[in-house]
PDB file of C-alpha atoms in Angstrom:
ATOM      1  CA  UNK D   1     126.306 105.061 126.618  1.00 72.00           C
ATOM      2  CA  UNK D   2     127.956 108.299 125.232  1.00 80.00           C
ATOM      3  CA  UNK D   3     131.287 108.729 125.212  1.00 81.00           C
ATOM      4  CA  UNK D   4     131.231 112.003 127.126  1.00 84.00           C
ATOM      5  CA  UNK D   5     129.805 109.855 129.703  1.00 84.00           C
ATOM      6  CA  UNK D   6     131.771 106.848 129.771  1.00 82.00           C
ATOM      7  CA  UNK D   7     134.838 108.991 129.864  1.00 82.00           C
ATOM      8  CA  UNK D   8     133.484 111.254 132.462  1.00 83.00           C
ATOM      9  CA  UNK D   9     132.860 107.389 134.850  1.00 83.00           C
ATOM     10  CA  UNK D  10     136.395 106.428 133.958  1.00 79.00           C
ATOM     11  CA  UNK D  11     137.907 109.563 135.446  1.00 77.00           C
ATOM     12  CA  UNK D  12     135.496 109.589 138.525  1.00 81.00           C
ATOM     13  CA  UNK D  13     136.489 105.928 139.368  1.00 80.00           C
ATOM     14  CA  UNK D  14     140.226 106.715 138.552  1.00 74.00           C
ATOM     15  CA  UNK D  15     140.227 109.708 140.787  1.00 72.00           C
ATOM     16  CA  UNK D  16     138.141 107.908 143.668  1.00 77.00           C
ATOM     17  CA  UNK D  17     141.419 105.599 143.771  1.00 73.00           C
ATOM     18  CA  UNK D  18     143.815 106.368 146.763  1.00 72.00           C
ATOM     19  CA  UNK D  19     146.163 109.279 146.023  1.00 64.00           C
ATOM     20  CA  UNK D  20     149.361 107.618 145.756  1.00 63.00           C
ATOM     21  CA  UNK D  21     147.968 105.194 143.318  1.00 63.00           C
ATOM     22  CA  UNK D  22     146.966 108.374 141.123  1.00 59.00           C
ATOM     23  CA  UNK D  23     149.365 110.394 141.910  1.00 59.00           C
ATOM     24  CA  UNK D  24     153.123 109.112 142.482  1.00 56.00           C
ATOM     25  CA  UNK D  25     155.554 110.261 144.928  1.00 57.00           C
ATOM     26  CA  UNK D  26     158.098 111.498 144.039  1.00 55.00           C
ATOM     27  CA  UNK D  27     161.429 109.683 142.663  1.00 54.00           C
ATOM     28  CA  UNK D  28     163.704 109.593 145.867  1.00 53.00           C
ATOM     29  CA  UNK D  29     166.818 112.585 145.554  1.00 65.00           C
ATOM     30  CA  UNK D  30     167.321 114.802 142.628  1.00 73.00           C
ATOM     31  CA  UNK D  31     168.875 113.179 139.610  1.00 80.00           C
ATOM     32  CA  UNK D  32     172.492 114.541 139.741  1.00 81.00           C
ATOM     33  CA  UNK D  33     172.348 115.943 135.953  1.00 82.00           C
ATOM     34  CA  UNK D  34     176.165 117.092 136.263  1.00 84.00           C
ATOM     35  CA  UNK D  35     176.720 113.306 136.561  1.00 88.00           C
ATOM     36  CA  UNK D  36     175.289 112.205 133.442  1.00 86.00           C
ATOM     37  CA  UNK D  37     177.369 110.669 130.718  1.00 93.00           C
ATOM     38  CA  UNK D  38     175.360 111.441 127.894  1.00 91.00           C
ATOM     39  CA  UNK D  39     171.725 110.797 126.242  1.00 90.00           C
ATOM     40  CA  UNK D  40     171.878 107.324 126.603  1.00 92.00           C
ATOM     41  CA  UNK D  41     172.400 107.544 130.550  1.00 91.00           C
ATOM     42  CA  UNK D  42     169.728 110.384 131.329  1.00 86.00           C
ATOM     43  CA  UNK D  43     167.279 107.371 128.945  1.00 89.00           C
ATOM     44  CA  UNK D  44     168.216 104.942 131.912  1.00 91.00           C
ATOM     45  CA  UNK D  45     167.990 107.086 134.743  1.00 87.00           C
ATOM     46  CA  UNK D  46     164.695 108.237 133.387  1.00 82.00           C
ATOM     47  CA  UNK D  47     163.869 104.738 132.710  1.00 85.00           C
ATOM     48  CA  UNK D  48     164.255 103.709 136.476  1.00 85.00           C
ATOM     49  CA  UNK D  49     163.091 106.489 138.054  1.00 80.00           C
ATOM     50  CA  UNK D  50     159.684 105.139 136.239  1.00 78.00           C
ATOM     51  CA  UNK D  51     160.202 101.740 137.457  1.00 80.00           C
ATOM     52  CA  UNK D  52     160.190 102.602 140.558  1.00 78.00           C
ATOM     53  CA  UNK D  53     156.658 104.478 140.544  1.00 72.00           C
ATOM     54  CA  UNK D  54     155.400 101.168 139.386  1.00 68.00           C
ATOM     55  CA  UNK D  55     154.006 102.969 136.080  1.00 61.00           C
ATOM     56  CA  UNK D  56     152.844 105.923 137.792  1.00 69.00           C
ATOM     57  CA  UNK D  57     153.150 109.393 135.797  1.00 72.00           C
ATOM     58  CA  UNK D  58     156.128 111.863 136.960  1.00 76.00           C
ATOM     59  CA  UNK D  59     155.789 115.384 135.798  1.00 80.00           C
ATOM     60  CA  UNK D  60     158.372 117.121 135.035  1.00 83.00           C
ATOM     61  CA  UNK D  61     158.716 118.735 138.199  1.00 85.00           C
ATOM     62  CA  UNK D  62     159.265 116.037 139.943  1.00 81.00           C
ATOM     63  CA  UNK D  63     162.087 114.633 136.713  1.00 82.00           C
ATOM     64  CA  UNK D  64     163.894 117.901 137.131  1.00 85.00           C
ATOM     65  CA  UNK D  65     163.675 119.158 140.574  1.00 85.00           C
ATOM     66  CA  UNK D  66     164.902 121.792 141.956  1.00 88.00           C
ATOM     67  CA  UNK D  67     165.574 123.001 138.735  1.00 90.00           C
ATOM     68  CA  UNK D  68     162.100 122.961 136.943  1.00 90.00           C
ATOM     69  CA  UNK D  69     160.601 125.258 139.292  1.00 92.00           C
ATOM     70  CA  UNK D  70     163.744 127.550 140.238  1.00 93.00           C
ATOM     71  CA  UNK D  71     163.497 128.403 136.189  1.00 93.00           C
ATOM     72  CA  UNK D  72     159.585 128.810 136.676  1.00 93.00           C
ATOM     73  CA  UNK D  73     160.401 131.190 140.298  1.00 92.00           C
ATOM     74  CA  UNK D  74     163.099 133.324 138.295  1.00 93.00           C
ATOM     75  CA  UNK D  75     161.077 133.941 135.547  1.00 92.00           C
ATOM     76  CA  UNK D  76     157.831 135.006 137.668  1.00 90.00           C
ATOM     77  CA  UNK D  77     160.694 137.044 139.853  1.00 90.00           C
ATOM     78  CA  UNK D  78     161.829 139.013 137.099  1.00 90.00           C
ATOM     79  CA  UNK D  79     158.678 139.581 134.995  1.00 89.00           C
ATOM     80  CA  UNK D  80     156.787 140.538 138.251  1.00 87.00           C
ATOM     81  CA  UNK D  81     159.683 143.082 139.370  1.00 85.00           C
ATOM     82  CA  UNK D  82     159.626 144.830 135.858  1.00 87.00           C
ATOM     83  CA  UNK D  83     155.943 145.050 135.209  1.00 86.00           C
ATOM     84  CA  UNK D  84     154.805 145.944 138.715  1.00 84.00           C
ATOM     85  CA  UNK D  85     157.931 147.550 140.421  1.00 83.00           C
ATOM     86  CA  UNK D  86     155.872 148.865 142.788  1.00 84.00           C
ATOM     87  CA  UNK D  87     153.883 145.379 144.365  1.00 79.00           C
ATOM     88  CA  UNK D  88     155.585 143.943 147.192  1.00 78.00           C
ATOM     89  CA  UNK D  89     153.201 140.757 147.207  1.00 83.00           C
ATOM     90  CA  UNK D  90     153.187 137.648 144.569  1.00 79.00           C
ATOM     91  CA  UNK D  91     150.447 135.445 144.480  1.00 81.00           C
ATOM     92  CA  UNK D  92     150.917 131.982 143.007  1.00 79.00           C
ATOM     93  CA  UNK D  93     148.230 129.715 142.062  1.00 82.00           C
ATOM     94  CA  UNK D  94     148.755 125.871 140.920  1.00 83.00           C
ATOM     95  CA  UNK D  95     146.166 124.378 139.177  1.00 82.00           C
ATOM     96  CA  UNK D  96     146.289 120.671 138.284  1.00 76.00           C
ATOM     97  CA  UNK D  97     145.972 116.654 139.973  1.00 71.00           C
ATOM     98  CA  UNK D  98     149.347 116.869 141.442  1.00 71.00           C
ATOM     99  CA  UNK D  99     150.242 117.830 145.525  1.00 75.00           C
ATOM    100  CA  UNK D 100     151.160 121.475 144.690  1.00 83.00           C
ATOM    101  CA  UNK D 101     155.265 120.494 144.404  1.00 85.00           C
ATOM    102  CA  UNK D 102     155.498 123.190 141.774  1.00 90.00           C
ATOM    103  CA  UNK D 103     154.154 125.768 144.062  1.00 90.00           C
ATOM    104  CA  UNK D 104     156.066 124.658 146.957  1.00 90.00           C
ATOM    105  CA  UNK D 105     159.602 124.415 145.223  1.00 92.00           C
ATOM    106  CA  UNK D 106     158.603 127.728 143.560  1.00 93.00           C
ATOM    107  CA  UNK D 107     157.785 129.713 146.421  1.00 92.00           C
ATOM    108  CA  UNK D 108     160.774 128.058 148.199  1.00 93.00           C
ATOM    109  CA  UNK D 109     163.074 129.314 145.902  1.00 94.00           C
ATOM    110  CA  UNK D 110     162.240 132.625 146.193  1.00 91.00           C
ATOM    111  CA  UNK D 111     162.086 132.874 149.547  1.00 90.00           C
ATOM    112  CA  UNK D 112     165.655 132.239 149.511  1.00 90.00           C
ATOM    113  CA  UNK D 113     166.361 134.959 146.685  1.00 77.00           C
TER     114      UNK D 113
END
């Protein structure tokens, strides 16, 4: 069998797998940051919050929420305001395996700007 193809079946039969085994939920709350004692503790937190998805894959959207995609929603705030001053409409577009967080918390955010 060619690898090509091998890796191609490997992906179809982990993607025909129930979402929330591919895709984990997210950790439960925000991690409060402001809290954190130092490298060592954020290494812990980080280290349960992947316990508890049972070895599931976090991005970091889901590690650093709100404040992954507020950064993300300021930055397509500002550079859409100064190189089209004149559009009144953004359109955002996630691509990826995930349940569209980013695009969510992004669009939230600015909808409260």
């Amino acid at each position: 069998m060619l690898l090509r193809r091998y890796i191609g079946k490997r992906l179809a039969d982990y993607y025909a797998q129930p979402s929330h085994r591919v895709v984990g939920a997210p950790p439960v709350g925000t991690i409060p940051f402001s809290s954190l004692w130092g490298a060592w503790h954020w290494r812990r937190v980080y280290r349960r919050a992947y316990e508890e998805q049972e070895g599931q894959w976090l991005t970091p959207v889901e590690l650093f929420r709100p404040f992954y995609s507020n950064t993300l929603g300021n930055y397509i705030a500002t550079t859409s305001k100064s190189q089209f001053p004149d559009c009144s409409n953004i359109h955002v577009i996630e691509l990826g395996g995930g349940r569209a967080t980013n695009a969510n918390q992004i669009l939230s955010h600015l909808q409260e700007k």
